[in-house]
XYZ file of C-alpha atoms in Angstrom:
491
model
C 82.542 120.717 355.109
C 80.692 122.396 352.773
C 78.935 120.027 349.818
C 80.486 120.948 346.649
C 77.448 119.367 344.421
C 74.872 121.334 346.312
C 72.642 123.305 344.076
C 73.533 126.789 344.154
C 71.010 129.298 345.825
C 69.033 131.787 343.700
C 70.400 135.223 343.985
C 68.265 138.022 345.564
C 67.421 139.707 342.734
C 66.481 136.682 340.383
C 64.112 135.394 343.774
C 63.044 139.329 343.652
C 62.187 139.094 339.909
C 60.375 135.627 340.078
C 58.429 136.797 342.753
C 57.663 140.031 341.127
C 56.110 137.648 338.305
C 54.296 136.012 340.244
C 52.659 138.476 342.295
C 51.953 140.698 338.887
C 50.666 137.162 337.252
C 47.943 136.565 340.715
C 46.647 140.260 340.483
C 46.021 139.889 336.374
C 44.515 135.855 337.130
C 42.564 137.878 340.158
C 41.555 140.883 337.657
C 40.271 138.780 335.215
C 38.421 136.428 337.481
C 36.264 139.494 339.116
C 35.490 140.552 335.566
C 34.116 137.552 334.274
C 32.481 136.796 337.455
C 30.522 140.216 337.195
C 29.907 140.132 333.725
C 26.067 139.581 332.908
C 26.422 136.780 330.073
C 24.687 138.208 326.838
C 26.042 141.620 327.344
C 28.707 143.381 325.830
C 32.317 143.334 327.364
C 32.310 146.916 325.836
C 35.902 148.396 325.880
C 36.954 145.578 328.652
C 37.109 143.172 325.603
C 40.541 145.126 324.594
C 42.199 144.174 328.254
C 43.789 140.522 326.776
C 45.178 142.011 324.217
C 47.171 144.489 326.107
C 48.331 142.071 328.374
C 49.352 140.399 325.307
C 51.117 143.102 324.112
C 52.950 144.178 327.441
C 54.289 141.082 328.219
C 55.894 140.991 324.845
C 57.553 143.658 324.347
C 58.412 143.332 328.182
C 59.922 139.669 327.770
C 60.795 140.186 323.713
C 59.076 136.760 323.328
C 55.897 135.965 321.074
C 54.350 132.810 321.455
C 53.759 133.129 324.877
C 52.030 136.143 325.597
C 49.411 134.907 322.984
C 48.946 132.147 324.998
C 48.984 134.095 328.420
C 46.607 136.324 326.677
C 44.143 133.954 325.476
C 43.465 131.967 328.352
C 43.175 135.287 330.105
C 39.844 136.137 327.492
C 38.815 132.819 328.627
C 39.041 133.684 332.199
C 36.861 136.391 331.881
C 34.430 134.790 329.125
C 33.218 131.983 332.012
C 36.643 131.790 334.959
C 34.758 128.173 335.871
C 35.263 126.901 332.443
C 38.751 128.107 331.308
C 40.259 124.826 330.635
C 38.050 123.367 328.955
C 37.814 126.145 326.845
C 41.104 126.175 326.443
C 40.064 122.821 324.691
C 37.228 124.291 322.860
C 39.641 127.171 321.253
C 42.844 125.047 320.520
C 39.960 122.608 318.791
C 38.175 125.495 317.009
C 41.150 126.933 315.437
C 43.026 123.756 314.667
C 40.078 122.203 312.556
C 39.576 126.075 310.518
C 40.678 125.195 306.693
C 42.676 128.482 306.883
C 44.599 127.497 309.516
C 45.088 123.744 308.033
C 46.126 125.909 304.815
C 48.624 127.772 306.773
C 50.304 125.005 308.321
C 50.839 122.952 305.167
C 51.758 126.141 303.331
C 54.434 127.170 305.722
C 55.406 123.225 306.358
C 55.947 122.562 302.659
C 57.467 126.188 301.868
C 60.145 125.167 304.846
C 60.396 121.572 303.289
C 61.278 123.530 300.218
C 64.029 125.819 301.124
C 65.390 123.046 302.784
C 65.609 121.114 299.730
C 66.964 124.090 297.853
C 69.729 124.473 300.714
C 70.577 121.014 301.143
C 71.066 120.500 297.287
C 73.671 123.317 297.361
C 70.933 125.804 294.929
C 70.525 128.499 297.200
C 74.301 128.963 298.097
C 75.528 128.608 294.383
C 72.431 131.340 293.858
C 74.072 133.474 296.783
C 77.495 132.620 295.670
C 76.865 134.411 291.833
C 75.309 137.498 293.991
C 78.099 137.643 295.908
C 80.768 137.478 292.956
C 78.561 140.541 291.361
C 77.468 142.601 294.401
C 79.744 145.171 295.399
C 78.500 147.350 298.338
C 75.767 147.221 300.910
C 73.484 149.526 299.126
C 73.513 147.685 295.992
C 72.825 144.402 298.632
C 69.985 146.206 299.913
C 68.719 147.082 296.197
C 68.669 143.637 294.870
C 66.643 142.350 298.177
C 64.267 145.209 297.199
C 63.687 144.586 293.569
C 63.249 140.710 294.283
C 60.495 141.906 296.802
C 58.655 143.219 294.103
C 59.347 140.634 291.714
C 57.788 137.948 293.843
C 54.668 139.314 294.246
C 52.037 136.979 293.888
C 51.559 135.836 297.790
C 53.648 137.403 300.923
C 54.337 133.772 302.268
C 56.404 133.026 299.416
C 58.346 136.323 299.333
C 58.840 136.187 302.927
C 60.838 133.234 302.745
C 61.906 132.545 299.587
C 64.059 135.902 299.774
C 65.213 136.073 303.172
C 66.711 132.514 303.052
C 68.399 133.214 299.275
C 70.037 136.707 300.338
C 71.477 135.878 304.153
C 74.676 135.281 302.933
C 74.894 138.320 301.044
C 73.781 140.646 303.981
C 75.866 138.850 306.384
C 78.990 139.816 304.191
C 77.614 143.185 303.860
C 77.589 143.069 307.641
C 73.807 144.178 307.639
C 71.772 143.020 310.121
C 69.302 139.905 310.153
C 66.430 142.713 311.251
C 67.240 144.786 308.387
C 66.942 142.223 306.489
C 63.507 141.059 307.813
C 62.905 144.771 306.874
C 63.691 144.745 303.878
C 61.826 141.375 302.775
C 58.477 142.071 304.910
C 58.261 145.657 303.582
C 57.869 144.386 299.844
C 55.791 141.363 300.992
C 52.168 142.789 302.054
C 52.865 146.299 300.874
C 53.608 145.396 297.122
C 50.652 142.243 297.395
C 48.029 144.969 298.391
C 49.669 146.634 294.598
C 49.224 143.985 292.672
C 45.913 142.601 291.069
C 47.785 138.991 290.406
C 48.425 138.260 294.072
C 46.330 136.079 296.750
C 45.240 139.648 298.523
C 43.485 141.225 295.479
C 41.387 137.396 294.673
C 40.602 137.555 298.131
C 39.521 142.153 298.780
C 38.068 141.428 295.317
C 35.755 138.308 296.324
C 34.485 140.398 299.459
C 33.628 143.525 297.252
C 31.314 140.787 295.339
C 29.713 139.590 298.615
C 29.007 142.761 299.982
C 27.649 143.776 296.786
C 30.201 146.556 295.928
C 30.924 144.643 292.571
C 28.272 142.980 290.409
C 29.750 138.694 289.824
C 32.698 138.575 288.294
C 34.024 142.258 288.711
C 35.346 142.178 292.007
C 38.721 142.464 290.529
C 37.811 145.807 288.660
C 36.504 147.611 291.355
C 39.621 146.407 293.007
C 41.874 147.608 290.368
C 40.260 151.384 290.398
C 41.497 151.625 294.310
C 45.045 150.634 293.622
C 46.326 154.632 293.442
C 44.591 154.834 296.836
C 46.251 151.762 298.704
C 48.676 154.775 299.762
C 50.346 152.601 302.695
C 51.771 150.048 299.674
C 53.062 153.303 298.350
C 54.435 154.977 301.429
C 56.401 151.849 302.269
C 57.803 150.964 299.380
C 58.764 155.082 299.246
C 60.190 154.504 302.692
C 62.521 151.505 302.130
C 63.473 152.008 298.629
C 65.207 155.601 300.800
C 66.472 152.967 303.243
C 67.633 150.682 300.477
C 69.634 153.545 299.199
C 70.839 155.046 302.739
C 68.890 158.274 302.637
C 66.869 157.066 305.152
C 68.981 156.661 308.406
C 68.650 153.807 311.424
C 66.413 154.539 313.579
C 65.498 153.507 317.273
C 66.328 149.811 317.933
C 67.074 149.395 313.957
C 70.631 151.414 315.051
C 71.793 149.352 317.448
C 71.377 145.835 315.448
C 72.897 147.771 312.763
C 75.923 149.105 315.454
C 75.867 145.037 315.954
C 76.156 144.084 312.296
C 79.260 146.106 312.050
C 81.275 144.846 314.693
C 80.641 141.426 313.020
C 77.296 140.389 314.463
C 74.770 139.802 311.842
C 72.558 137.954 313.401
C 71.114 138.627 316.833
C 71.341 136.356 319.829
C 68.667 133.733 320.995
C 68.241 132.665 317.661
C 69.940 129.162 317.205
C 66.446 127.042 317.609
C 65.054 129.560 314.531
C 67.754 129.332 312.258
C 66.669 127.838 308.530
C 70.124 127.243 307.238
C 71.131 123.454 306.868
C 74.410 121.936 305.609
C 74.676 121.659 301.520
C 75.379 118.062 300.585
C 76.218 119.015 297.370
C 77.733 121.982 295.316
C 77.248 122.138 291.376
C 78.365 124.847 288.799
C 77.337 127.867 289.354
C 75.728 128.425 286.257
C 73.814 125.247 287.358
C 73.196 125.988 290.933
C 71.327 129.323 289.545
C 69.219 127.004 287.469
C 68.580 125.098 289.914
C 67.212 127.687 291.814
C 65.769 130.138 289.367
C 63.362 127.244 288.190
C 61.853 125.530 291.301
C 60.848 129.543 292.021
C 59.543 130.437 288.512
C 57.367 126.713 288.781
C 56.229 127.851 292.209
C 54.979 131.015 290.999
C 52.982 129.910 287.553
C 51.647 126.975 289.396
C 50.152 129.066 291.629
C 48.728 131.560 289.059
C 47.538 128.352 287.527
C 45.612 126.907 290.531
C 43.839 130.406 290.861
C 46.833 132.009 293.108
C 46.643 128.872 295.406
C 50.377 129.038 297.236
C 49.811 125.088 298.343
C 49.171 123.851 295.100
C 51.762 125.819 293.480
C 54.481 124.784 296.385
C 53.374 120.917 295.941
C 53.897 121.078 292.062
C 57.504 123.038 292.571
C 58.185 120.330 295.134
C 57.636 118.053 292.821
C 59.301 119.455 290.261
C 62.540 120.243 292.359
C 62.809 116.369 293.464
C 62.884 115.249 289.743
C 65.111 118.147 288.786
C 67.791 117.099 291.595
C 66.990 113.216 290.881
C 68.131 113.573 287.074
C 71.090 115.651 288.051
C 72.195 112.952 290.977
C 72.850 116.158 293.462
C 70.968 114.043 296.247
C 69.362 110.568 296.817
C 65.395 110.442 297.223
C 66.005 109.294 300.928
C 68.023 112.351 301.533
C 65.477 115.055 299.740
C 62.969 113.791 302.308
C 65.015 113.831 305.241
C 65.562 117.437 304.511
C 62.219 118.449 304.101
C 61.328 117.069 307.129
C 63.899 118.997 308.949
C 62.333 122.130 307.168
C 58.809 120.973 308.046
C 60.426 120.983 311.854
C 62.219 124.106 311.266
C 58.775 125.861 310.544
C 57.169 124.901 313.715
C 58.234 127.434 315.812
C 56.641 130.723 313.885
C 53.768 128.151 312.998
C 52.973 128.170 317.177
C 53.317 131.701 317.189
C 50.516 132.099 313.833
C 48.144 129.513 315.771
C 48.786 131.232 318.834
C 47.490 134.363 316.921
C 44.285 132.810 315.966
C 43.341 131.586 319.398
C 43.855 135.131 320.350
C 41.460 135.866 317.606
C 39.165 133.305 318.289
C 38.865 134.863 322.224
C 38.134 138.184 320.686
C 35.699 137.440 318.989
C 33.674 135.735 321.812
C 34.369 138.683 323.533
C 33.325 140.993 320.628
C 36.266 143.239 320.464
C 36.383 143.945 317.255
C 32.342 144.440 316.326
C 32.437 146.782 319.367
C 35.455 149.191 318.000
C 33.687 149.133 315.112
C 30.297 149.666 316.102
C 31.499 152.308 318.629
C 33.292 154.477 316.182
C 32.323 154.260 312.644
C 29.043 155.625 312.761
C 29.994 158.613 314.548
C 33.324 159.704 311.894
C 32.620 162.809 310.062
C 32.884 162.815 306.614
C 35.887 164.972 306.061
C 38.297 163.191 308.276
C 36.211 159.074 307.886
C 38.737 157.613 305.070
C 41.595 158.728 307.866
C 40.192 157.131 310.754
C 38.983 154.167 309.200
C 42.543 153.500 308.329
C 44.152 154.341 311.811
C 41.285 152.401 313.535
C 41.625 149.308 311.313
C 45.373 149.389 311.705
C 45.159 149.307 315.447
C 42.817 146.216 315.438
C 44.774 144.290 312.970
C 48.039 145.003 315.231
C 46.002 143.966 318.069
C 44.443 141.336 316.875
C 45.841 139.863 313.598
C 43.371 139.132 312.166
C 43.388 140.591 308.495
C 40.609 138.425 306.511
C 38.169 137.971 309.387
C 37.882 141.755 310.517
C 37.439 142.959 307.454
C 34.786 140.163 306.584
C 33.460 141.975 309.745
C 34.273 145.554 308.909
C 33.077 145.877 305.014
C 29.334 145.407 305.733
C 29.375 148.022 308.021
C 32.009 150.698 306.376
C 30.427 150.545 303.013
C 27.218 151.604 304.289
C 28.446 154.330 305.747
C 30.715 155.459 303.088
C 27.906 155.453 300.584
C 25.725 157.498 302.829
C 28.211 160.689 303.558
C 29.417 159.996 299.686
C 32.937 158.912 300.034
C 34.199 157.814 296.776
C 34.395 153.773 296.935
C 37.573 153.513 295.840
C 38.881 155.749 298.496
C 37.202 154.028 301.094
C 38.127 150.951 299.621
C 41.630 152.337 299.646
C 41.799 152.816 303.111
C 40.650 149.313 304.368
C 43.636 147.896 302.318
C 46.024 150.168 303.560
C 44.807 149.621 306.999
C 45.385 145.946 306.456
C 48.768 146.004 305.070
C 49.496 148.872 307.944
C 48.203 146.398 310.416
C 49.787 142.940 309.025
C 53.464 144.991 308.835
C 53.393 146.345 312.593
C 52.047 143.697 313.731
C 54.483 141.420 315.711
C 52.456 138.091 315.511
C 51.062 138.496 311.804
C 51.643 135.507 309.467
C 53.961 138.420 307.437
C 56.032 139.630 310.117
C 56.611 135.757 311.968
C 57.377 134.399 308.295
C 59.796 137.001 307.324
C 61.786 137.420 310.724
C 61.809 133.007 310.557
C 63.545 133.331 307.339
C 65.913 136.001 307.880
C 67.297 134.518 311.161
C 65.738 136.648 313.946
C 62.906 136.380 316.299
C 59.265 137.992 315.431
C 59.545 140.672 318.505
C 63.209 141.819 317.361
C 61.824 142.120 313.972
C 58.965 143.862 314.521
C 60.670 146.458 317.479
C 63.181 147.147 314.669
C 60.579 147.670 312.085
C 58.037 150.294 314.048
C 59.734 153.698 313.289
C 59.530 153.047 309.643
C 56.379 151.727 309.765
C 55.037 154.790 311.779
C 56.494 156.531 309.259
C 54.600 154.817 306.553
C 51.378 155.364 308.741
C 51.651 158.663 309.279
C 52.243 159.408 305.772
C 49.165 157.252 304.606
C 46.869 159.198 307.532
C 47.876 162.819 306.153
C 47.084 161.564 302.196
C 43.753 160.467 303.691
C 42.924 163.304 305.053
C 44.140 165.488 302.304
C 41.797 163.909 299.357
C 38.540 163.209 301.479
């Protein structure tokens, strides 16, 4: 008789597929191994230092995951750095990047920006917030217009409008029947686009401090110099030209956008495989909704001038409006001190999913840089750009390795000392040059499907980093495209 608790059999083509894998995972391990085996140690990879990060990016967008093709993709840099020592480099790289301040910074940033939403939530602020938006909202385009304008509004640091949006204006979309993508859209377009804009935000301290150390700005006038290239940061423009049109529906779905909206409007907001992401907890308590506004109008408003305060530091600005948020919901009695905590904790938790995906971007960084990617792109094709056409291609180039790589404040640490030389010699206005490397970054930081940007704002609008950032391309290829043919015009 036939046993009715055996374990069923694998079908043929799940065995076909597996094996498939595995046979396309040997030949890469097998690649990889002959490379670094062959590869005299103290010379260049040259171009072979790009391979990890393609096989980062294929098995992405083939498997529509994120966190692990970063990790596939790093140990495969390791392989070919030294294939006898790849675990305990492994070691050595998890170490390295978990002991960087900026990653430390990162992880309590995001932690406590979860732990705060989650308070928000849990105390009933955001909903009663939603709830007031919903009572005055009255189509999808005026939906899509208010997530737009708060973008802007909340523009001192892209972390903070990332999530802080996303999470207050779910419900509102979801009635709207517009989808968690568009959404993510809509938040991460007005996130590093409108930072790059704005002199007040963490970007411009940070561009402005490297224009001091590279001796583009005397002490003290980094911010200046930075100022004069604002009207040439034409990607912040472009985008914000592109989805204020999509805001408004003059811009229509395109590619993969269409079909999550096709979703949306047969009553699917939000995409599947998204459960273990989703940021929404259960309110424990509802208040007016004049108070529930208050309530959430004022943690925000803390956030942001305690953060202007601490010189545009996000973490001490987040601890002081955590602060703040437990004594404003302690005097009120909307929730015991026992259950604040528990729900920041479950935020904390919540966050630890895009969090792997961010630290899995920096161990991909780290690789790269052993293997010298990004001084070799640079090295390779800057010095040979003519003049007519070099603020163009230093913004598609620097685009390409920030959506390869991720890394926004390290390559252009990198980059700066050995663009402004060159700009200055075939006399390209600085602030046009200057103009480009921040469009290139923002260009970069929106595409990319691993950026801090792109992770944060698909985590708080309730859909995963690759569906965000497939849905996202054609409008950011618009945005490029646009910001390439300005470049070329004025140089």
């Amino acid at each position: 008789m036939p046993n009715d608790n055996a374990m069923p059999l694998p079908s043929s083509n799940k065995l076909s597929k597996k094996i498939g894998y595995l046979l396309g995972f040997a030949t890469l391990v097998i690649l990889f191994i002959y490379i670094g085996q062959n590869h005299v140690q103290g010379e260049s990879f040259g171009w072979l230092s790009i391979l990890p990060t393609c096989v980062v990016l294929g098995i992405a967008f083939t498997t529509h995951r994120s966190a692990e093709p970063l990790v596939i993709g790093t140990v495969a840099g390791l392989i070919m750095l030294n294939p006898g020592e790849t675990v305990p480099g492994i070691v050595k790289v998890t170490q390295a990047v978990l002991v960087d301040p900026t990653i430390a910074w990162i992880i309590l940033v995001c932690g406590l920006m979860g732990g705060l939403i989650a308070l928000l939530e849990t105390g009933g602020s955001i909903f009663n917030f939603s709830r007031v938006l919903l009572n005055k909202v009255k189509s999808k385009e005026q939906t899509m217009l208010i997530t737009f304008c708060l973008g802007i509004l909340i523009f001192i640091d892209d972390y903070l409008n990332a999530l802080a949006i996303s999470t207050s204006m779910k419900l509102l979309t979801d009635k709207y029947k517009i989808s968690r993508e568009k959404l993510a859209y809509l938040v991460d377009s007005t996130a590093a686009p409108v930072c790059i804009l704005v002199p007040f935000s963490t970007w411009a301290v940070f561009f402005g401090s490297l224009l001091e150390s590279n001796g583009i700005a005397e002490s003290g006038q980094g911010l200046a110099i930075y100022i004069d290239a604002i009207p040439y940061m034409a990607y912040g423009w472009a985008t914000l030209a592109v989805v204020f049109l999509v805001a408004i529906r003059k811009l229509p779905d395109l590619g993969p956008m269409k079909a999550a909206e096709l979703r949306a409007q047969a009553g699917q907001p939000k995409p599947d495989g998204v459960d273990e992401i989703d940021l929404e907890l259960v309110q424990d308590k509802q208040t007016s909704d004049l108070m529930g506004v208050i309530n959430f109008l004022l943690p925000m408003i803390v956030l942001v001038i305690a953060s202007w305060l601490y010189g545009i530091d996000l973490l001490a600005g987040v601890i002081v409006a955590i602060t703040f948020t437990i004594a404003l919901y302690w005097l009120q009695n909307i929730l015991s001190i026992t259950k604040m905590f528990d729900s920041m904790f479950k935020g904390f938790k919540v966050m630890l999913v895009p969090l792997a995906t961010v630290i899995g971007g920096f161990m991909l960084k780290n690789v790269n840089d052993q293997l010298g990617l990004t001084q070799h792109v640079i090295d390779t094709i800057v010095p040979h750009i003519s003049p007519a056409i070099f603020p163009a291609v230093i913004f598609l180039v620097l685009t390409a390795m920030v959506f390869a790589t991720a890394s926004i404040w390290g390559l252009f640490a990198v980059a700066m000392p050995i663009v402004f030389p060159v700009a200055i010699a075939i006399g390209t206005p600085m602030p046009i040059i200057i103009g480009a490397l921040l469009s290139a970054a923002a260009a970069g930081s929106h595409s990319c499907f691993f950026s801090d940007s792109t992770v944060l704002s698909a985590q708080g609008s309730g859909c995963t980093p690759i569906q965000h950032a497939r849905t996202q391309l054609p409008y950011t290829l618009i945005g490029i495209a646009i910001t390439a043919i300005f470049f070329l015009i004025i140089a």
